[in-house]
Coordinates of C-alpha atoms in Angstrom, one line a residue:
M1 CA 182.9 -65.2 39.2
S2 CA 185.7 -64.5 41.7
M3 CA 183.1 -63.2 44.2
L4 CA 181.1 -66.5 43.9
L5 CA 184.3 -68.4 44.5
A6 CA 185.0 -66.3 47.6
L7 CA 181.5 -67.0 49.0
K8 CA 181.6 -70.7 48.4
P9 CA 183.6 -71.6 51.6
L10 CA 181.2 -69.5 53.6
M11 CA 178.2 -71.3 52.1
D12 CA 179.8 -74.7 52.7
R13 CA 180.3 -73.9 56.3
K14 CA 176.7 -72.8 56.7
I15 CA 175.5 -76.0 55.1
Q16 CA 177.7 -78.1 57.3
S17 CA 176.4 -76.3 60.4
L18 CA 172.8 -77.0 59.4
F19 CA 173.4 -80.7 58.7
P20 CA 173.3 -81.8 62.4
I21 CA 170.1 -79.9 62.9
V22 CA 168.5 -81.5 59.9
L23 CA 169.7 -85.0 61.0
Y24 CA 168.4 -84.6 64.5
S25 CA 165.0 -83.4 63.2
I26 CA 164.8 -86.5 61.0
L27 CA 165.7 -88.7 63.9
I28 CA 163.1 -87.0 66.2
L29 CA 160.4 -87.4 63.5
A30 CA 161.3 -91.1 63.0
V31 CA 161.1 -91.8 66.8
A32 CA 157.8 -90.0 67.1
R33 CA 156.4 -92.0 64.2
L34 CA 157.6 -95.2 65.8
V35 CA 156.0 -94.3 69.2
L36 CA 152.7 -93.4 67.5
D37 CA 152.7 -96.6 65.5
N38 CA 153.5 -98.6 68.7
L39 CA 150.6 -96.9 70.5
K40 CA 148.2 -97.8 67.6
I41 CA 149.4 -101.4 67.7
K42 CA 148.9 -101.6 71.4
Q43 CA 145.5 -100.0 71.3
G44 CA 144.5 -102.3 68.5
H45 CA 145.7 -105.3 70.5
V46 CA 143.8 -104.2 73.6
F47 CA 140.6 -103.8 71.6
R48 CA 141.0 -107.1 69.9
L49 CA 141.8 -108.8 73.2
Y50 CA 138.5 -107.5 74.6
G51 CA 136.5 -108.3 71.6
M52 CA 136.2 -104.9 70.0
S53 CA 137.7 -103.2 67.0
S54 CA 139.2 -99.7 67.3
G55 CA 136.1 -98.4 65.4
G56 CA 133.9 -99.5 68.3
K57 CA 132.3 -102.6 66.7
N58 CA 131.4 -105.2 69.2
K59 CA 132.7 -108.7 68.5
L60 CA 132.7 -111.2 71.3
P61 CA 130.9 -111.1 74.7
V62 CA 133.0 -110.5 77.8
I63 CA 133.7 -113.7 79.7
V64 CA 133.8 -113.5 83.5
S65 CA 135.7 -116.4 85.0
L66 CA 135.2 -118.0 88.3
E67 CA 138.3 -116.3 89.6
D68 CA 136.7 -112.9 88.9
R69 CA 133.6 -113.7 91.0
I70 CA 133.3 -113.3 94.7
T71 CA 131.7 -116.3 96.4
E72 CA 128.7 -116.4 98.6
E73 CA 131.0 -117.0 101.6
C74 CA 133.0 -113.9 100.9
N75 CA 131.7 -111.0 102.9
V76 CA 133.5 -108.0 101.2
F77 CA 132.1 -105.6 103.8
E78 CA 134.1 -107.0 106.8
G79 CA 137.9 -106.6 106.7
T80 CA 140.7 -104.1 107.3
W81 CA 142.5 -101.3 105.6
V82 CA 146.1 -102.3 104.6
W83 CA 148.8 -99.9 103.4
D84 CA 149.5 -100.4 99.7
N85 CA 151.6 -97.7 97.9
V86 CA 152.4 -100.1 95.0
S87 CA 148.9 -100.9 93.7
Y88 CA 147.1 -97.8 95.0
P89 CA 145.8 -95.3 94.1
L90 CA 144.1 -96.8 91.0
Y91 CA 144.5 -93.4 89.3
E92 CA 146.0 -90.0 90.1
E93 CA 144.1 -86.8 90.8
E94 CA 145.9 -85.0 88.0
S95 CA 145.2 -87.8 85.4
C96 CA 141.4 -87.4 85.7
P97 CA 140.1 -84.1 84.2
Y98 CA 136.5 -84.8 85.4
L99 CA 137.0 -84.2 89.1
V100 CA 135.4 -81.1 90.7
K101 CA 137.2 -78.8 93.2
Q102 CA 135.3 -80.3 96.1
T103 CA 137.3 -83.5 95.9
T104 CA 140.7 -82.5 94.6
C105 CA 142.4 -82.3 98.0
K106 CA 146.0 -82.5 96.7
K107 CA 145.5 -79.7 94.2
N108 CA 143.8 -77.7 96.9
G109 CA 146.8 -77.9 99.2
R110 CA 146.6 -81.0 101.3
P111 CA 150.2 -81.7 102.4
D112 CA 150.0 -85.4 102.9
S113 CA 148.8 -88.1 100.4
F114 CA 148.5 -91.1 102.7
Y115 CA 144.8 -91.2 102.2
K116 CA 145.3 -92.5 98.7
N117 CA 147.3 -95.6 99.5
W118 CA 145.0 -97.6 101.7
R119 CA 143.5 -100.8 100.2
W120 CA 140.4 -102.5 101.6
Q121 CA 141.1 -106.1 102.4
P122 CA 138.1 -108.3 103.2
H123 CA 138.7 -111.1 105.8
G124 CA 139.4 -114.5 104.1
C125 CA 138.9 -113.4 100.5
N126 CA 139.9 -110.8 98.0
L127 CA 138.2 -108.1 96.0
P128 CA 138.8 -108.7 92.2
R129 CA 141.3 -106.2 90.8
F130 CA 139.4 -103.4 89.1
D131 CA 139.6 -103.8 85.3
P132 CA 138.1 -100.8 83.5
L133 CA 138.0 -102.4 80.1
K134 CA 136.1 -105.4 81.5
L135 CA 133.7 -103.1 83.2
L136 CA 133.1 -101.1 80.1
L137 CA 132.5 -104.3 78.2
M138 CA 129.9 -105.5 80.8
L139 CA 128.2 -102.1 80.5
R140 CA 128.4 -101.8 76.7
N141 CA 125.2 -100.6 75.1
K142 CA 123.9 -99.9 78.7
R143 CA 123.4 -97.1 81.2
I144 CA 124.4 -97.0 84.8
M145 CA 123.0 -94.1 87.0
F146 CA 124.1 -92.9 90.4
I147 CA 121.2 -91.3 92.3
G148 CA 121.5 -89.2 95.5
D149 CA 123.3 -86.3 97.0
S150 CA 126.9 -84.9 96.6
L151 CA 128.3 -88.0 98.2
Q152 CA 126.8 -90.1 95.5
R153 CA 128.2 -87.5 93.0
G154 CA 131.6 -88.3 94.5
Q155 CA 131.1 -92.0 93.7
F156 CA 130.0 -91.1 90.2
E157 CA 133.2 -89.1 89.6
S158 CA 135.3 -91.9 91.1
M159 CA 133.8 -94.3 88.6
I160 CA 134.5 -92.0 85.7
C161 CA 138.1 -91.6 86.8
L162 CA 138.5 -95.4 87.2
V163 CA 137.4 -96.0 83.6
Q164 CA 138.3 -92.9 81.5
S165 CA 142.0 -93.7 81.1
V166 CA 141.3 -96.7 78.8
I167 CA 139.0 -94.6 76.5
P168 CA 140.8 -92.9 73.6
E169 CA 140.7 -89.1 73.4
G170 CA 137.7 -87.9 71.3
K171 CA 135.8 -91.0 72.2
K172 CA 134.6 -89.8 75.6
S173 CA 132.5 -86.8 76.8
L174 CA 130.9 -85.3 79.9
T175 CA 127.8 -83.2 79.6
R176 CA 125.7 -81.5 82.3
I177 CA 121.9 -81.6 81.8
P178 CA 120.7 -80.6 85.3
P179 CA 119.8 -82.4 87.5
R180 CA 122.0 -85.0 85.5
K181 CA 125.6 -85.4 84.6
I182 CA 126.3 -87.8 81.7
F183 CA 129.6 -89.4 80.9
K184 CA 129.7 -91.3 77.6
S185 CA 132.1 -93.7 76.0
E186 CA 131.5 -93.8 72.3
D187 CA 133.3 -97.0 71.4
F188 CA 131.5 -99.0 74.1
N189 CA 128.2 -97.1 73.8
V190 CA 128.2 -96.8 77.6
S191 CA 126.5 -94.1 79.6
I192 CA 127.6 -93.4 83.2
E193 CA 125.2 -90.9 84.8
Y194 CA 124.6 -89.0 88.0
Y195 CA 121.2 -87.7 89.1
W196 CA 120.8 -85.2 91.9
A197 CA 118.0 -86.3 94.3
P198 CA 119.2 -85.9 97.9
F199 CA 116.0 -87.3 99.5
L200 CA 115.1 -89.6 96.6
V201 CA 111.6 -88.3 96.8
E202 CA 110.8 -84.7 95.7
S203 CA 111.8 -81.7 97.8
I204 CA 112.5 -78.0 97.6
S205 CA 116.2 -78.9 97.4
D206 CA 116.0 -80.6 94.0
H207 CA 117.7 -77.8 92.0
A208 CA 121.1 -79.2 91.0
T209 CA 123.0 -76.1 92.2
N210 CA 120.6 -73.7 94.0
H211 CA 119.9 -75.6 97.2
T212 CA 120.6 -75.5 100.9
V213 CA 120.3 -78.1 103.7
H214 CA 119.1 -75.5 106.1
K215 CA 115.8 -75.1 104.4
R216 CA 114.4 -78.6 104.0
M217 CA 110.9 -79.5 102.9
V218 CA 110.2 -82.9 101.5
M219 CA 107.2 -84.3 99.6
L220 CA 107.2 -87.8 101.1
D221 CA 104.7 -89.3 98.7
S222 CA 105.9 -87.7 95.5
I223 CA 108.6 -89.2 93.3
A224 CA 107.2 -89.2 89.7
K225 CA 109.3 -86.1 88.7
H226 CA 112.5 -88.0 89.5
G227 CA 111.3 -91.4 88.5
R228 CA 110.7 -90.5 84.9
H229 CA 114.5 -90.0 84.6
W230 CA 115.2 -93.4 86.1
Q231 CA 112.9 -95.5 83.8
G232 CA 114.7 -97.9 81.6
V233 CA 118.2 -97.4 83.1
D234 CA 120.0 -100.8 83.2
F235 CA 121.8 -100.3 86.5
L236 CA 120.5 -97.9 89.2
V237 CA 122.7 -97.1 92.2
F238 CA 120.7 -95.2 94.9
E239 CA 121.9 -93.4 98.1
S240 CA 120.2 -91.0 100.5
Y241 CA 121.2 -90.2 104.1
V242 CA 123.2 -87.2 105.1
W243 CA 120.6 -84.6 104.0
W244 CA 118.1 -86.2 106.3
M245 CA 120.3 -85.8 109.4
H246 CA 120.7 -82.1 109.6
S247 CA 118.3 -82.0 112.5
P248 CA 116.0 -84.5 114.3
F249 CA 112.9 -83.1 112.7
I250 CA 112.0 -82.2 109.1
N251 CA 109.1 -80.3 107.4
A252 CA 107.3 -82.5 104.9
T253 CA 104.0 -83.2 103.2
Y254 CA 102.3 -86.6 103.0
G255 CA 98.9 -87.2 101.5
S256 CA 98.1 -83.5 100.9
P257 CA 100.6 -81.4 98.9
Y258 CA 99.3 -78.3 100.8
Q259 CA 99.6 -79.5 104.3
V260 CA 103.1 -79.1 105.7
Q261 CA 103.8 -80.9 109.0
E262 CA 106.9 -81.5 111.1
Y263 CA 108.0 -85.1 111.1
N264 CA 110.6 -87.0 113.1
V265 CA 113.4 -87.7 110.6
T266 CA 113.2 -91.5 111.1
T267 CA 109.5 -91.5 110.4
A268 CA 109.9 -89.3 107.4
Y269 CA 112.8 -91.5 106.1
M270 CA 110.6 -94.6 106.4
L271 CA 107.7 -93.0 104.5
A272 CA 110.1 -91.8 101.8
L273 CA 111.5 -95.3 101.3
K274 CA 107.9 -96.6 101.1
T275 CA 107.2 -94.2 98.2
W276 CA 110.5 -95.2 96.6
A277 CA 109.8 -98.9 97.0
S278 CA 106.4 -98.5 95.5
W279 CA 107.9 -96.7 92.4
L280 CA 110.4 -99.6 92.0
E281 CA 107.8 -102.3 92.1
S282 CA 105.7 -100.5 89.5
N283 CA 108.5 -99.5 87.1
I284 CA 111.5 -101.8 87.4
Q285 CA 111.8 -104.8 85.0
P286 CA 113.6 -107.3 87.2
F287 CA 115.0 -109.4 84.3
T288 CA 116.6 -106.4 82.5
Q289 CA 117.4 -103.9 85.3
N290 CA 119.6 -104.1 88.4
V291 CA 119.1 -102.0 91.5
F292 CA 121.7 -101.2 94.2
F293 CA 121.5 -99.2 97.3
M294 CA 124.6 -97.7 99.0
S295 CA 124.3 -97.7 102.8
M296 CA 125.1 -94.5 104.7
S297 CA 128.4 -92.7 104.2
P298 CA 129.6 -91.9 107.8
T299 CA 130.8 -88.5 109.0
H300 CA 133.7 -87.8 111.4
L301 CA 132.7 -84.6 113.1
W302 CA 134.1 -85.2 116.7
S303 CA 137.5 -86.6 117.3
W304 CA 136.7 -87.6 120.9
E305 CA 134.9 -90.6 119.5
W306 CA 138.1 -92.2 118.4
N307 CA 140.6 -90.2 120.5
L308 CA 139.1 -89.9 124.0
G309 CA 139.7 -86.5 125.6
S310 CA 140.4 -84.6 122.3
D311 CA 138.2 -81.8 121.0
E312 CA 138.8 -81.6 117.3
N313 CA 137.4 -83.3 114.2
C314 CA 138.8 -85.0 111.1
F315 CA 141.3 -82.3 110.4
N316 CA 144.9 -83.3 110.3
E317 CA 144.1 -87.0 110.5
S318 CA 146.4 -89.2 108.4
Y319 CA 145.6 -92.8 109.4
P320 CA 142.5 -95.0 109.6
I321 CA 141.0 -95.9 112.9
Q322 CA 142.3 -99.3 114.1
G323 CA 140.1 -101.8 115.8
S324 CA 136.3 -101.9 116.3
Y325 CA 134.6 -98.5 115.8
W326 CA 131.2 -97.1 115.2
G327 CA 130.7 -93.3 115.6
T328 CA 127.7 -91.1 115.9
G329 CA 128.1 -90.2 112.2
S330 CA 126.1 -93.3 111.3
N331 CA 122.6 -93.9 112.5
L332 CA 121.6 -97.4 113.4
E333 CA 117.9 -96.7 113.4
I334 CA 118.1 -95.4 109.8
M335 CA 120.2 -98.5 108.8
Q336 CA 117.5 -100.8 110.2
I337 CA 114.7 -98.9 108.4
L338 CA 116.7 -99.3 105.2
R339 CA 117.2 -103.0 105.8
D340 CA 113.5 -103.6 106.6
S341 CA 112.4 -101.6 103.5
L342 CA 114.6 -103.7 101.2
Q343 CA 113.5 -107.0 102.8
N344 CA 109.8 -106.1 102.2
L345 CA 110.4 -105.3 98.5
K346 CA 108.9 -107.6 95.8
I347 CA 111.9 -107.1 93.6
D348 CA 115.6 -107.7 94.4
V349 CA 117.7 -104.7 95.5
T350 CA 121.3 -105.3 96.5
L351 CA 122.4 -103.4 99.6
L352 CA 126.1 -102.5 99.4
N353 CA 126.9 -101.9 103.1
I354 CA 129.9 -99.6 102.8
T355 CA 129.2 -97.9 106.2
Q356 CA 131.5 -99.9 108.5
L357 CA 134.5 -99.9 106.2
S358 CA 134.1 -96.2 105.7
E359 CA 133.8 -95.6 109.5
Y360 CA 137.5 -96.4 109.9
R361 CA 138.5 -93.7 107.4
K362 CA 138.6 -90.6 109.5
D363 CA 141.7 -89.6 107.5
A364 CA 140.1 -89.5 104.1
H365 CA 137.7 -86.5 104.2
T366 CA 138.3 -83.3 102.4
S367 CA 138.7 -81.4 105.7
V368 CA 139.8 -77.8 104.9
Y369 CA 141.0 -78.8 101.4
G370 CA 137.6 -78.7 99.7
E371 CA 134.9 -76.2 98.9
R372 CA 132.2 -74.4 100.8
K373 CA 129.3 -72.8 98.8
G374 CA 131.2 -73.4 95.6
K375 CA 134.4 -71.7 96.7
L376 CA 137.7 -73.0 98.1
L377 CA 138.2 -72.1 101.7
T378 CA 140.2 -68.9 102.4
K379 CA 143.4 -68.8 104.3
E380 CA 141.6 -67.5 107.3
Q381 CA 138.9 -70.3 107.1
R382 CA 141.6 -73.0 106.8
A383 CA 143.2 -71.7 109.9
N384 CA 139.9 -72.5 111.8
P385 CA 139.3 -76.2 111.1
K386 CA 137.0 -76.6 114.1
S387 CA 134.5 -74.4 112.2
F388 CA 135.3 -75.0 108.6
A389 CA 136.7 -78.6 108.1
D390 CA 134.4 -80.7 105.9
C391 CA 134.2 -84.1 107.6
I392 CA 131.5 -85.4 105.3
H393 CA 132.8 -85.4 101.8
W394 CA 135.8 -87.5 100.7
C395 CA 139.0 -86.8 98.8
L396 CA 139.5 -88.4 95.4
P397 CA 141.3 -90.7 94.8
G398 CA 140.1 -92.3 98.0
V399 CA 137.3 -94.1 99.8
P400 CA 134.6 -93.8 97.0
D401 CA 137.0 -95.8 94.8
T402 CA 136.6 -98.7 97.2
W403 CA 132.8 -98.4 97.0
N404 CA 133.1 -98.7 93.3
E405 CA 135.5 -101.7 93.6
I406 CA 132.8 -103.4 95.6
L407 CA 130.1 -102.4 93.1
Y408 CA 132.3 -103.8 90.4
A409 CA 132.7 -107.1 92.3
Y410 CA 128.9 -107.4 92.4
L411 CA 128.5 -106.6 88.7
L412 CA 131.0 -109.3 88.0
K413 CA 129.2 -111.7 90.3
N414 CA 125.8 -111.0 88.6
H415 CA 127.1 -111.0 85.0
Q416 CA 125.7 -113.7 82.8
N417 CA 128.2 -115.0 80.3
F418 CA 126.9 -115.3 76.7
S419 CA 123.8 -113.2 77.7

């Protein structure tokens, strides 16, 4: 008994020392519960605000107001890049888990981040602010597919990054089914997809990963293998340019699958678009499907074009080109062939002419902070930017986000309320 009495003060002191820890633990749990409940309330409010329940049940149609729509007088393709480090970027590289190493310039060691903070400002009008929830509602129960080469894949990844932050964890997924990538939002029943077809028509470069631009052979009158994947897609966004421009001539078949001939690239491009147009006219339902074509994404391979007397490329560029500019990275003849092809179509295809606005952005390419043949550049390769800088692809966040802002503006413009 005396031993228990002797131990009692010691036990009391231990209990007293544990009391603050227990109290702090209770407080932490209470705060955590409060935060989680607040997040649930906010999420529920957002879903109610946009006509959905948190279980994914659609309620009301999305309403696009007049203020959301660009007018016929608004030419969103003419304007200037303005510095905006308050509203831009629209997302951060590290917040989007779906980016590939080819576009993560900051993670890959790029020292400056100016390329993320430029906003495209059309003359005399404004682009609508990108609203990911409104876009997902416009796309609910639908599919949108980006079709083309790795530049189009960059636009696809940009679109995913723009919308994924408003989708709860466990309600979104990205799967790879070559030659497709498919991002899905469960609550909205939206599918955002990418399809690898660098020439649109069939070619020996159609394998999603095992391909090279140095060995090009195109089947100019064959598109059925690709086209079966495009049938029934609600929104088709096409692009095809840079793979055609590796050299002035290209090997191709036309008429006979066994007779390979050398074609001038511009002739081959025209024939490929003819085949593509024929497929559209035979397969697209104009009242239920929408077709867009992205104009050429320019390259910035030679700095003497914007800085007379220099002998470099896009490496170490941090600011857009000021004033009028058109470089050799964009082909006017190809652009005219594209315009003529679209004008002769029996169905409507919307040309999104992002070429000129992208021409100014010599600063926004991946340069030495990207990949080559699936691997990041070595230290030795980065030290030789004249040979290894990539002045074709774009960092993300960056220029492709603006392409998607423009696409979003046209989706708003074409959206039919109460449809």
